[in-house]
Tab-separated table of C-alpha atoms in Angstrom:
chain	number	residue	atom	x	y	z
M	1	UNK	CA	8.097	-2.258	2.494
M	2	UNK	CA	7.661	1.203	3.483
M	3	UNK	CA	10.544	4.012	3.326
M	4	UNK	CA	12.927	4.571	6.888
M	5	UNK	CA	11.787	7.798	8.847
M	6	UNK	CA	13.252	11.400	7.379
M	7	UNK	CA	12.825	14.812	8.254
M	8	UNK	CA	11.051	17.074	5.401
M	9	UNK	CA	11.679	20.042	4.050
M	10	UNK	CA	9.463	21.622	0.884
M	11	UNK	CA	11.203	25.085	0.197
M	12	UNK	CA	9.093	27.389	-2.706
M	13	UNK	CA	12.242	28.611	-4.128
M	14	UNK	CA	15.374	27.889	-5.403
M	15	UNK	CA	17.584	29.866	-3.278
M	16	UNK	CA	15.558	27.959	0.065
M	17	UNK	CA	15.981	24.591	-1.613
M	18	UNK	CA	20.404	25.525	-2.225
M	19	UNK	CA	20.380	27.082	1.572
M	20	UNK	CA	18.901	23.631	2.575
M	21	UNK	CA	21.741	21.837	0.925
M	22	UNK	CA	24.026	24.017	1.811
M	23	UNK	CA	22.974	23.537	5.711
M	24	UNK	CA	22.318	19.628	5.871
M	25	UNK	CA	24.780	18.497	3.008
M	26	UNK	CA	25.477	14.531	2.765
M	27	UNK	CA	22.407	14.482	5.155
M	28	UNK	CA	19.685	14.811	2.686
M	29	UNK	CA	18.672	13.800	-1.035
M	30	UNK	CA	16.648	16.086	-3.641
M	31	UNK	CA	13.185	14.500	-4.159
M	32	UNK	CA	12.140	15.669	-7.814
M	33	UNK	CA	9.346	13.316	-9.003
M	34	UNK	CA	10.835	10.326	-7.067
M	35	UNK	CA	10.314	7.812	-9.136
M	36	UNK	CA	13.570	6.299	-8.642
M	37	UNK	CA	14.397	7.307	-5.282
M	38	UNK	CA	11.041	6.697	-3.450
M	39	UNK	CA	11.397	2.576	-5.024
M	40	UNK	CA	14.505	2.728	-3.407
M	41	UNK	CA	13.202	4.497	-0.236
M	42	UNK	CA	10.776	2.027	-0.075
M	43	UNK	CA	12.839	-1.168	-0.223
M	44	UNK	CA	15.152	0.606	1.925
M	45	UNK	CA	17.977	0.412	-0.270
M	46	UNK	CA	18.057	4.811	0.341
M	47	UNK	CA	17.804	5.841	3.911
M	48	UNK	CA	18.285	9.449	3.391
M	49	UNK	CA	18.349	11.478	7.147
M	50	UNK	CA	16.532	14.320	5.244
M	51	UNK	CA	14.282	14.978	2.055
M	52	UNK	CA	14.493	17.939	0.393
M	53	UNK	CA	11.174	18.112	-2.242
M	54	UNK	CA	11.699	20.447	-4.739
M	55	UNK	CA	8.202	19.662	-6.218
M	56	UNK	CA	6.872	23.029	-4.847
M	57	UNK	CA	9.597	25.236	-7.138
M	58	UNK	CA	7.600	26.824	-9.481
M	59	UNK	CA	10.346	28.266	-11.661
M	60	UNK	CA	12.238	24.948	-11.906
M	61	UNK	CA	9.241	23.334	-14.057
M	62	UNK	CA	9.546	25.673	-16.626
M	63	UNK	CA	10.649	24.809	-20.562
M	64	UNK	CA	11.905	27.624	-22.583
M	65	UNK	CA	13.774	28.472	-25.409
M	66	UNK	CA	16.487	31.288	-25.933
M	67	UNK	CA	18.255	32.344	-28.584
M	68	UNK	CA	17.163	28.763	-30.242
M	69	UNK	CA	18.410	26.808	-27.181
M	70	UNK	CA	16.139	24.652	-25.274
M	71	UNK	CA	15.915	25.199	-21.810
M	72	UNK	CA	14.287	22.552	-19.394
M	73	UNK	CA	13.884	23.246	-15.584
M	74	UNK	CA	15.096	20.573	-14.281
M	75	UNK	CA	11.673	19.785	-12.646
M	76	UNK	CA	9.916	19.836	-16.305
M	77	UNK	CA	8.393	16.205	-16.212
M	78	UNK	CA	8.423	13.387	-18.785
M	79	UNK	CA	5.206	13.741	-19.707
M	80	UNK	CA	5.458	17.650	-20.588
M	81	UNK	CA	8.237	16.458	-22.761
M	82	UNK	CA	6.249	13.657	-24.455
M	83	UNK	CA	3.335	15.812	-25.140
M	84	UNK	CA	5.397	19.211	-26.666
M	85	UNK	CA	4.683	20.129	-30.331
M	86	UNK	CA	7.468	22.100	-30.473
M	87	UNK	CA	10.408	19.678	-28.656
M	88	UNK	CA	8.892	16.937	-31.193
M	89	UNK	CA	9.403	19.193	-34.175
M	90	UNK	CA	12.844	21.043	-32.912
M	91	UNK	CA	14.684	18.323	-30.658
M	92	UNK	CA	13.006	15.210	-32.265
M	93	UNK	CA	15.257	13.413	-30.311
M	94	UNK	CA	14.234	14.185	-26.919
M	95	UNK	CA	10.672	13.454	-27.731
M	96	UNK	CA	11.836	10.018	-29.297
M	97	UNK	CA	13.514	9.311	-26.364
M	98	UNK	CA	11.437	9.848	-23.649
M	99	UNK	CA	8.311	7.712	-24.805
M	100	UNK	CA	10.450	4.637	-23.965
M	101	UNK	CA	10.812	6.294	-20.213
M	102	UNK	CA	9.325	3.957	-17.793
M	103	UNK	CA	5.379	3.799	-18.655
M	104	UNK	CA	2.744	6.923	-18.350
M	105	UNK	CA	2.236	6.864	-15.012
M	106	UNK	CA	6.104	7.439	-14.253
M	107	UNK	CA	6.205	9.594	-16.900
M	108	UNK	CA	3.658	12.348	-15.747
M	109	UNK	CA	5.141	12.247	-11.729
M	110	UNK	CA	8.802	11.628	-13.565
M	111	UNK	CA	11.341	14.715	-14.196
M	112	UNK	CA	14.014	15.582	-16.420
M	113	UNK	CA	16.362	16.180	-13.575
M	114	UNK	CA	15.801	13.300	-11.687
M	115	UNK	CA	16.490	11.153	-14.522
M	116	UNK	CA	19.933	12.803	-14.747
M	117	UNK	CA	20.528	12.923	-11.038
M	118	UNK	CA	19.848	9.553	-10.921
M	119	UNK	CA	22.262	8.381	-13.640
M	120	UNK	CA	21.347	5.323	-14.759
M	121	UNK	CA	23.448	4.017	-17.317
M	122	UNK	CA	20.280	2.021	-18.866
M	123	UNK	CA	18.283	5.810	-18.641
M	124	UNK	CA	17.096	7.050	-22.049
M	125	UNK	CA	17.343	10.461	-20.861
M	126	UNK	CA	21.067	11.109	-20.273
M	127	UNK	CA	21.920	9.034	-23.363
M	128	UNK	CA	19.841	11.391	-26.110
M	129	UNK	CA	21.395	14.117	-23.775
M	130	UNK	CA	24.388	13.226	-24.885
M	131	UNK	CA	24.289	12.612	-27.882
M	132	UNK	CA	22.981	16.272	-27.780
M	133	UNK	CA	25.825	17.901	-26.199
M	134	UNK	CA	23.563	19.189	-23.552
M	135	UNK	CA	24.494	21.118	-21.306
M	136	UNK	CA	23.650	20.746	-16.892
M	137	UNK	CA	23.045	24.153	-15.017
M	138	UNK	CA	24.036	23.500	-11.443
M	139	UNK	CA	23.398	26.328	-8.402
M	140	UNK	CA	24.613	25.636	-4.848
M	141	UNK	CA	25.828	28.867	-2.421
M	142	UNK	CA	28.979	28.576	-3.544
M	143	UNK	CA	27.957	29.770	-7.415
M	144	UNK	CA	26.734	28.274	-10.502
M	145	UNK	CA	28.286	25.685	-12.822
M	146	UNK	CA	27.831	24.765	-15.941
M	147	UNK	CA	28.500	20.966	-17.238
M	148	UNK	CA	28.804	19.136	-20.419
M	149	UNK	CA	27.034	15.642	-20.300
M	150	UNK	CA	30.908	13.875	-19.244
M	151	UNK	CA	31.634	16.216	-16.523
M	152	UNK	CA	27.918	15.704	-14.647
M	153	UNK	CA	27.888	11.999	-15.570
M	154	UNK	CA	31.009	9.835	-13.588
M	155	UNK	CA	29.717	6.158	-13.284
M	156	UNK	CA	26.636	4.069	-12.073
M	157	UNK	CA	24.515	6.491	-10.064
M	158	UNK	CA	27.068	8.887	-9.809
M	159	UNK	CA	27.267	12.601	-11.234
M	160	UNK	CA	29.911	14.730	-10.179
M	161	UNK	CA	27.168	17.288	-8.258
M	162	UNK	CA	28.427	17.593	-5.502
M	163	UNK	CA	25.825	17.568	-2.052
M	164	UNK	CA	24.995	21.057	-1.543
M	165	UNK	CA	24.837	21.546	-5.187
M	166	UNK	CA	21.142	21.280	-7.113
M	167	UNK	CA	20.644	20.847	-10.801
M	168	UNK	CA	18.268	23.433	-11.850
M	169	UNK	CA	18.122	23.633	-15.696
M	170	UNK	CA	19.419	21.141	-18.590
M	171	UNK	CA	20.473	23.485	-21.819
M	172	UNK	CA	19.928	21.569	-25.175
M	173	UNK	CA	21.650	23.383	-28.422
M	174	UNK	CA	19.539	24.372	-31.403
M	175	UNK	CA	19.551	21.765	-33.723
M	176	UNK	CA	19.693	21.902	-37.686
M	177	UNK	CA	16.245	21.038	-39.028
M	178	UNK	CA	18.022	18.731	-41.756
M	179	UNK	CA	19.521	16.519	-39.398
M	180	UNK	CA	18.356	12.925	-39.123
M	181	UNK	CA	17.600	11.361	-35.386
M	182	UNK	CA	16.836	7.926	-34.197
M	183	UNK	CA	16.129	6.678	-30.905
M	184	UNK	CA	16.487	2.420	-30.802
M	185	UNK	CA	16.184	0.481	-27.706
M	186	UNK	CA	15.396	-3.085	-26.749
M	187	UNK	CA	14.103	-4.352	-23.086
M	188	UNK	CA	12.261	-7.231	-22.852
M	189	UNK	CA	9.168	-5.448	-22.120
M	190	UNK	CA	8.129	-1.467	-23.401
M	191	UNK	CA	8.809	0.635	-20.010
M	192	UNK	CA	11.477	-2.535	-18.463
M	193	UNK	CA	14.927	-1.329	-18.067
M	194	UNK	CA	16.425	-1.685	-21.748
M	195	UNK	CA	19.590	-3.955	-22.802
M	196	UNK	CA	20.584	-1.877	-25.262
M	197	UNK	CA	19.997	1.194	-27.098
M	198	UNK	CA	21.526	4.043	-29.166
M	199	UNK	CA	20.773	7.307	-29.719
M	200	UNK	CA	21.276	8.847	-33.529
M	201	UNK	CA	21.563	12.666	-34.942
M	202	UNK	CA	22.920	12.824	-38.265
M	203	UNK	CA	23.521	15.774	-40.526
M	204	UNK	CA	23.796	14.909	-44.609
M	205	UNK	CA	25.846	17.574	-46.399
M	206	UNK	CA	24.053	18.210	-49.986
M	207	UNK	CA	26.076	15.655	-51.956
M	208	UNK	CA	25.062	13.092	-49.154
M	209	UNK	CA	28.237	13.063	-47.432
M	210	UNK	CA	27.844	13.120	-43.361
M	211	UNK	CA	28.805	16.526	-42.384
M	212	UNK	CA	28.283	15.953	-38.630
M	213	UNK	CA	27.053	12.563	-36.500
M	214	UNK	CA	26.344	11.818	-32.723
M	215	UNK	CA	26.141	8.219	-31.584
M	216	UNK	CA	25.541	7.384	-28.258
M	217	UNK	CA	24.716	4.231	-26.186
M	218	UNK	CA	22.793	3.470	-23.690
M	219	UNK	CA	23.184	0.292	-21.375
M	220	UNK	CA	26.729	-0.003	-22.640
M	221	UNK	CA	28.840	1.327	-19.886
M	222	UNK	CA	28.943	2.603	-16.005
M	223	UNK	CA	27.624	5.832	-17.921
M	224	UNK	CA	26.475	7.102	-20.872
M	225	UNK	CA	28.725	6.198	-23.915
M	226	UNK	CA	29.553	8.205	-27.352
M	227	UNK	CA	30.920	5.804	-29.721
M	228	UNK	CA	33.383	8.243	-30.767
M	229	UNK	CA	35.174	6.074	-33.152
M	230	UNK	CA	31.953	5.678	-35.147
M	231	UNK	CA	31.589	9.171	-35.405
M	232	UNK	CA	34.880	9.733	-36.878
M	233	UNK	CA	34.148	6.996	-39.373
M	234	UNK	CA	31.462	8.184	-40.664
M	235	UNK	CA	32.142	12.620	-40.447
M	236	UNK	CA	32.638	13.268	-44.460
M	237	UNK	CA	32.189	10.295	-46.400
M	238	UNK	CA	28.859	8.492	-47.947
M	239	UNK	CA	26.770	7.026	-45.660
M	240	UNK	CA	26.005	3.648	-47.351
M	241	UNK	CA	24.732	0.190	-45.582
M	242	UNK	CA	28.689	-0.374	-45.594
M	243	UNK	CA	29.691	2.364	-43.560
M	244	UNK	CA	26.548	1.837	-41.649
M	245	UNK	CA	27.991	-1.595	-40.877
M	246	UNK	CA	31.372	-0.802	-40.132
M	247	UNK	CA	30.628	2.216	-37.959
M	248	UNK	CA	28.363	-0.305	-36.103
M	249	UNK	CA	30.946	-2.721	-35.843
M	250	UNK	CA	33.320	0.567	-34.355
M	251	UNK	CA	30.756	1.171	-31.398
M	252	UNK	CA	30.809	-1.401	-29.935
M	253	UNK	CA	34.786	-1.282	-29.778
M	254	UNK	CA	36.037	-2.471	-26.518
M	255	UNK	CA	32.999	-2.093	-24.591
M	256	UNK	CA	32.311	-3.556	-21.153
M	257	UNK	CA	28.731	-3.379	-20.606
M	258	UNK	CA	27.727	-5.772	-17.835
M	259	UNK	CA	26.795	-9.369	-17.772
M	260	UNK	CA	23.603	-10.340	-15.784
M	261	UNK	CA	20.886	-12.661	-15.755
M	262	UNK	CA	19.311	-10.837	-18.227
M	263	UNK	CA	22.299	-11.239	-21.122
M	264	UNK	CA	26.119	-11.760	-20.785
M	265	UNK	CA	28.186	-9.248	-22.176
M	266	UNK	CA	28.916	-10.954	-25.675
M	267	UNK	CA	25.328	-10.981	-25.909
M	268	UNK	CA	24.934	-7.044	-24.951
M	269	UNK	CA	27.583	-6.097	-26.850
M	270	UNK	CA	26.207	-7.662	-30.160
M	271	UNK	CA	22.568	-6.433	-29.336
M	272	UNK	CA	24.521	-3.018	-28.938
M	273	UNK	CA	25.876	-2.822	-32.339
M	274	UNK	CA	22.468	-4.048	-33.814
M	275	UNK	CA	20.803	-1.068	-32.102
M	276	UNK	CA	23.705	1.368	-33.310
M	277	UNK	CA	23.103	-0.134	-37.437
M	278	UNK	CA	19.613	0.402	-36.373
M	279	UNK	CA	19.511	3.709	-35.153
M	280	UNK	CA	21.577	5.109	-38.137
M	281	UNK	CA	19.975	3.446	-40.539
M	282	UNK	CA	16.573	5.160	-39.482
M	283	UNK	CA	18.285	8.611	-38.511
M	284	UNK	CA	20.073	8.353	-42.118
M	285	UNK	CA	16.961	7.952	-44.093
M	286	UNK	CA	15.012	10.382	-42.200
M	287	UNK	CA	18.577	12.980	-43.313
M	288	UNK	CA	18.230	11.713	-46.447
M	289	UNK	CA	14.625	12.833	-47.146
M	290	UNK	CA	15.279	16.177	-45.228
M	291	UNK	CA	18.021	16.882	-47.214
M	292	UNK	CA	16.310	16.755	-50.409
F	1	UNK	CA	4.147	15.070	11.665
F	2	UNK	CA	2.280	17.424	9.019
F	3	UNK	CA	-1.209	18.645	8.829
F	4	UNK	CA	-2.594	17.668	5.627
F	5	UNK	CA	-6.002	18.143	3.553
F	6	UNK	CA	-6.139	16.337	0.269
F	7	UNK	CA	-9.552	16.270	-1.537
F	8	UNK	CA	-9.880	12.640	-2.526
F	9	UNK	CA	-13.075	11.931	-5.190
F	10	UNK	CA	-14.285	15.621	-4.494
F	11	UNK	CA	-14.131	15.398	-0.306
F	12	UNK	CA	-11.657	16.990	1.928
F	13	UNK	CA	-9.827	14.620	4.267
F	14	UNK	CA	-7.459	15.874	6.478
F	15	UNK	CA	-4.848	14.065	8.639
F	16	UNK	CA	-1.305	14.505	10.705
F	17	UNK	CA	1.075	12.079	8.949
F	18	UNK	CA	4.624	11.472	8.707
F	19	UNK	CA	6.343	12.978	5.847
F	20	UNK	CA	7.277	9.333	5.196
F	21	UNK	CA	3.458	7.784	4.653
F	22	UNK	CA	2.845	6.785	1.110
F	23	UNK	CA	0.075	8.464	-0.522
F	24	UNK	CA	-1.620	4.953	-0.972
F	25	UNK	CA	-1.363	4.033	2.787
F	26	UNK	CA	-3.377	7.281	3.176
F	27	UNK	CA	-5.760	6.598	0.855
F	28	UNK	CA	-6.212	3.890	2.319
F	29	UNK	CA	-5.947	4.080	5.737
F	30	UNK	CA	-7.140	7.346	6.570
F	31	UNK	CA	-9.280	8.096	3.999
F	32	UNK	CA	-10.676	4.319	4.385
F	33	UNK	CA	-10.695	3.754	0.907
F	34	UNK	CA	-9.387	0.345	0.222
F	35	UNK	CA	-9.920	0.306	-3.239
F	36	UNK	CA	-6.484	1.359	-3.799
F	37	UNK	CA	-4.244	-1.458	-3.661
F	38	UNK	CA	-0.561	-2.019	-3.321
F	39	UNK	CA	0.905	-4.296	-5.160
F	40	UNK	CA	4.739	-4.084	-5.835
F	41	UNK	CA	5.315	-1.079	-3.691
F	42	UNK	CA	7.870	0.082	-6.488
F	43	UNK	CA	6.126	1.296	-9.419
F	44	UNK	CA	6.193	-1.877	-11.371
F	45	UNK	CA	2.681	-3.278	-10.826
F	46	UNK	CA	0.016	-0.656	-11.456
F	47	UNK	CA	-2.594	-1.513	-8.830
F	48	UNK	CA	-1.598	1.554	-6.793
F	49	UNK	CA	-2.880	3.762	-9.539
F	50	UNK	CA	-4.377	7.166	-8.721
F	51	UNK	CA	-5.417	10.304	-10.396
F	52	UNK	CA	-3.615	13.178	-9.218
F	53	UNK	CA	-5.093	16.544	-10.266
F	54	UNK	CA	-6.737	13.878	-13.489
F	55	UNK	CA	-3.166	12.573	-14.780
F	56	UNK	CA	-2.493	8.618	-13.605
F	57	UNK	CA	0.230	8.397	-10.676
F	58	UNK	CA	1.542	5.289	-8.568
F	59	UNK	CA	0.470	6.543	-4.986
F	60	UNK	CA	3.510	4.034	-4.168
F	61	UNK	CA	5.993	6.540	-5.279
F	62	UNK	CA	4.888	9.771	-3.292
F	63	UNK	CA	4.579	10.869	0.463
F	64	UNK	CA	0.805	11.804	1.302
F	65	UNK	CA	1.958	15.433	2.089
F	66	UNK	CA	2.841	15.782	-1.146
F	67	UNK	CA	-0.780	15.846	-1.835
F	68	UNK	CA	-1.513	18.500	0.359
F	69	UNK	CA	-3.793	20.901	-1.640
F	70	UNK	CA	-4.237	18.810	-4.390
F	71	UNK	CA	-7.418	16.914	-6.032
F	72	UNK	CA	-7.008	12.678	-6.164
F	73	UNK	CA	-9.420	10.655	-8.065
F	74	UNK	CA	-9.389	6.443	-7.177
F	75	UNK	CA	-11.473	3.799	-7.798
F	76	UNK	CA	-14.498	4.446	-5.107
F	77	UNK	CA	-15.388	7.796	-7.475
F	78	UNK	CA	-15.776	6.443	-11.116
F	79	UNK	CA	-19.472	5.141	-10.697
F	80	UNK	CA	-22.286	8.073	-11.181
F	81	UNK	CA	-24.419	6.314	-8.405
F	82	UNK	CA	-24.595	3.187	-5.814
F	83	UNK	CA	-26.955	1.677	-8.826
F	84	UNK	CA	-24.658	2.952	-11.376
F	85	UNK	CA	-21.209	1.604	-12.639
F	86	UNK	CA	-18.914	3.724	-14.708
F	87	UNK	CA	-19.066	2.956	-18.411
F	88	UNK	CA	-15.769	1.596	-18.301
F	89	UNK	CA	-16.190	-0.119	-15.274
F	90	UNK	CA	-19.797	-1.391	-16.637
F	91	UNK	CA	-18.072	-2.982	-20.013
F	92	UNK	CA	-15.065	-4.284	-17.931
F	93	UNK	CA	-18.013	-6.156	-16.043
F	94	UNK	CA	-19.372	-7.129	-19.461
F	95	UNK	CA	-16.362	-8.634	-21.013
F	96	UNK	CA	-15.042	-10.462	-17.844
F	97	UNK	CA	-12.252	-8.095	-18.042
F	98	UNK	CA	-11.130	-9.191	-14.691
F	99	UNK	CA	-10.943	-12.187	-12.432
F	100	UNK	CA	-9.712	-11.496	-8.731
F	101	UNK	CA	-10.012	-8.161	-9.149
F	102	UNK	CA	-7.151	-6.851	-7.456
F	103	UNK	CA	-5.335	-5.237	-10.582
F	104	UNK	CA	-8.328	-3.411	-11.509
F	105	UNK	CA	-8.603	0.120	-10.120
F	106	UNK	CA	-5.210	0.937	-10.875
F	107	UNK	CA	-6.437	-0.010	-14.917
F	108	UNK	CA	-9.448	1.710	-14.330
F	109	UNK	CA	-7.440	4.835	-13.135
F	110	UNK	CA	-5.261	4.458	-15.744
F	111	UNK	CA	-7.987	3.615	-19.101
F	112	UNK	CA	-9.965	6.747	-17.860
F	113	UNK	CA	-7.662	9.094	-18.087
F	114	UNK	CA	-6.365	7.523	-21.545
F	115	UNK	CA	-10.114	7.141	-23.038
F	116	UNK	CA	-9.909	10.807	-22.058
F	117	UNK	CA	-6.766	11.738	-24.443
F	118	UNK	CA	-7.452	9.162	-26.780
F	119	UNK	CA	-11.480	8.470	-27.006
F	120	UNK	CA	-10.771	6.217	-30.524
F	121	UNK	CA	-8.193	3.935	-29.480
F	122	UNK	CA	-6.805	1.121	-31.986
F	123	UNK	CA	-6.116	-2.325	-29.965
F	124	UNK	CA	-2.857	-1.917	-30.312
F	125	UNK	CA	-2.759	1.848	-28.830
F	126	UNK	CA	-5.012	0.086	-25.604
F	127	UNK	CA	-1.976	-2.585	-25.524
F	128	UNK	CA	0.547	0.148	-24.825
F	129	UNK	CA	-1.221	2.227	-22.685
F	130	UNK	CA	-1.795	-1.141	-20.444
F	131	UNK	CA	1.844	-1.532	-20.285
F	132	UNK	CA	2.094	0.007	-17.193
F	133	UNK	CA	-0.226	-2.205	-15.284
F	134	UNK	CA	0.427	-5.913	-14.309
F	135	UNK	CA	-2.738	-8.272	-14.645
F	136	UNK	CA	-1.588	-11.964	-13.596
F	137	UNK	CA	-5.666	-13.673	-14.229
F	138	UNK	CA	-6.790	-12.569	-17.815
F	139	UNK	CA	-4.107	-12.438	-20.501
F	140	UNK	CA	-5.301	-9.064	-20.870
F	141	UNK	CA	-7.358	-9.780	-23.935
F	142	UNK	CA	-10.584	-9.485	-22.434
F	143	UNK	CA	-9.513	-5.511	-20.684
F	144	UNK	CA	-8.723	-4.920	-24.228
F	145	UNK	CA	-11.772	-5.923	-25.025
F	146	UNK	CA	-13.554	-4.405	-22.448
F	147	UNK	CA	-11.816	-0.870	-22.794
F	148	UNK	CA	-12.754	-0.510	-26.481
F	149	UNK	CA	-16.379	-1.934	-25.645
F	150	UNK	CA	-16.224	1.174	-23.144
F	151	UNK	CA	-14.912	3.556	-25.876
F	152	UNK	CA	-17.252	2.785	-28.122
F	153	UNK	CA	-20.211	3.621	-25.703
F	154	UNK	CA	-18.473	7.070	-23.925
F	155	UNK	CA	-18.611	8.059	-27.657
């Protein structure tokens, strides 16, 4: 099918693009590399009064990096991410993350941003972003805010930005070039919405003990999910195929990830804590080795 | 309505469209090249395939005037002459890497650009960078085929 009429608007800056919002609110969407709202456009599942493209704000596809921090405009897209040296050597886990984003194609129109703005519990994106402790730079006329990853992200599809607000910038913290990171997913086909995945950084303290651990999960919830539990299982003691196991088996603690055609939620939930012994297993041995 | 001028396989066409008009359906329809074809309409299939400014896109998932300025490569401008296919699209003729045909420019869109960044591909590397493109005649075995038939002659 092809998308419901909407009015356009392409503004060349950022402070255009928050008047826009400001003006039209609830009227109009962002359109960052649509490749999640223009499907939707197109079935007519969206049938926003008003487009706002942000694709012409130069500043906004920008990465940099201050004072060790990443910094990616929110307009940086997938394939930028994919194909930087330096994110792949400083924020493994981004890079690890994003090849599982959708297929090439959707990764060179695809963009950070949207990928958060979107929300989608079974996105790659916001789950390593998590498990990051990123942080969301939001700008609307009102003033900037600045979000951790469970203020922006509320449920399925839903952050807490608010219409006339526009994420402009996602800030990821420097991260110690010991740590061990693992990215684990499976969908039934590379690039098909996955059924379960979890995201791994994990810090070995010289005597091998875990001196700090993220685990988060993708697929597992209404939004991303930390599997805080785990982490506390496994901060300060030896990380052996036992604790592996039993931090696994933590995870997946009173999860409610839901049941479909493709799996039921028994089913997700044990593919879940597969992916978590996974992920730590890999992230582990990778510490391990850069520990040494 | 917009005015629009996107340079599509190295001429200018120009058009008023809707800010709504897929990039495809202008391709298409007011370009008049037909080569591009819609499949899914939601970035699942891979026939839509275009190059925008030389990186593969689906021209499902953007608005023509978001081409505006900008240089799209399809299907009808891969072969060097009317005599003269493409190597790629000479050794996907070779190894009866198609059947109906109507998957195959968004492949071709998509192989080019990959034989590009990757001109020694292993099978399996061609399997994942096909991944992104449904083909419901061959099994794929013979584009895999024909792809590193291609690479070996662009060489």
């Amino acid at each position: 099918m092809k998308p419901a009429p909407f009015d356009y608007d392409d503004p060349r800056s950022v402070d255009e693009a928050i008047g826009l919002l400001a003006r039209y609110g609830d009227e109009c969407k962002v359109l960052a590399g649509g490749q999640s709202l223009v499907p939707l456009m197109n079935f007519r599942l969206a049938r926003p009064g008003r487009l706002v493209d942000i694709n012409g704000i130069e500043s906004l596809g920008q990465v940099k990096v201050e004072n060790g921090r990443l910094l990616l405009g929110a307009m940086v897209r997938h394939a930028q991410v994919e194909r930087s040296n330096d994110i792949a050597a400083r924020w493994p886990l981004l890079h690890d993350a994003i090849v599982w984003v959708g297929h090439s194609q959707i990764r060179n129109r695809g963009t950070v941003g949207g990928s958060v703005a979107h929300a989608d519990p079974a996105a790659e994106l916001p789950c390593a972003l998590a498990a990051l402790d990123a942080k969301f730079h939001v700008l609307s006329r009102r003033g900037p805010r600045v979000l951790r990853w469970d203020q922006i992200f509320v449920s399925e599809f839903t952050t807490s930005l608010a219409p006339d607000e526009l994420l402009t910038a996602i800030e990821v913290p420097p991260q110690d070039p010991s740590t061990g990171v693992a990215f684990v997913e499976f969908a039934r086909r590379h690039g098909d919405f996955a059924l379960g995945g979890a995201a791994v950084s994990i810090t070995l303290a010289r005597n091998g003990t875990c001196s700090d651990v993220a685990v988060a999960l993708l697929s597992a919830g209404p939004r991303p999910v930390r599997a805080e539990e785990a982490e506390r299982r496994l901060k300060g003691g030896q990380v052996d195929e036992a604790a592996i196991k039993q931090a696994s088996a933590a995870a997946v603690q009173g999860l409610h990830p839901t049941s479909d055609l493709h799996g039921s939620r028994e089913y997700r939930v044990k593919l879940l804590q597969v992916m978590t012994e996974r992920a730590l297993t890999k992230a582990v041995h990778l510490a391990t080795r850069r520990a040494a | 309505m917009r005015k629009i001028a996107v340079q599509i396989n190295g001429r200018v066409v120009e058009g008023e469209v809707e800010p709504r008009l897929l990039l495809g359906d202008f391709i298409r329809d007011n370009a008049g090249l037909t080569g591009t074809h819609f499949g899914c309409e939601h970035g699942v299939c891979g026939a839509c395939t275009v190059q925008l400014d030389g990186e593969p896109v689906r021209s499902c998932l953007m608005f023509a005037v978001q081409a505006h300025g900008r240089r799209i490569a399809t299907v009808e401008g891969m072969a060097p002459s009317a005599t003269e296919l493409h190597p790629l699209q000479q050794a996907f003729h070779e190894s009866h890497a198609l059947q109906c045909g109507f998957c195959t420019p968004g492949i071709l869109m998509t192989m080019e650009a990959f034989l590009r960044a990757e001109p020694d591909p292993s099978p399996e590397r061609i399997r994942a960078a096909l991944a992104g493109n449904l083909c419901r005649c061959t099994g794929y075995q013979n584009i895999v085929t024909g792809v590193r038939l291609a690479a070996d002659r662009m060489k």
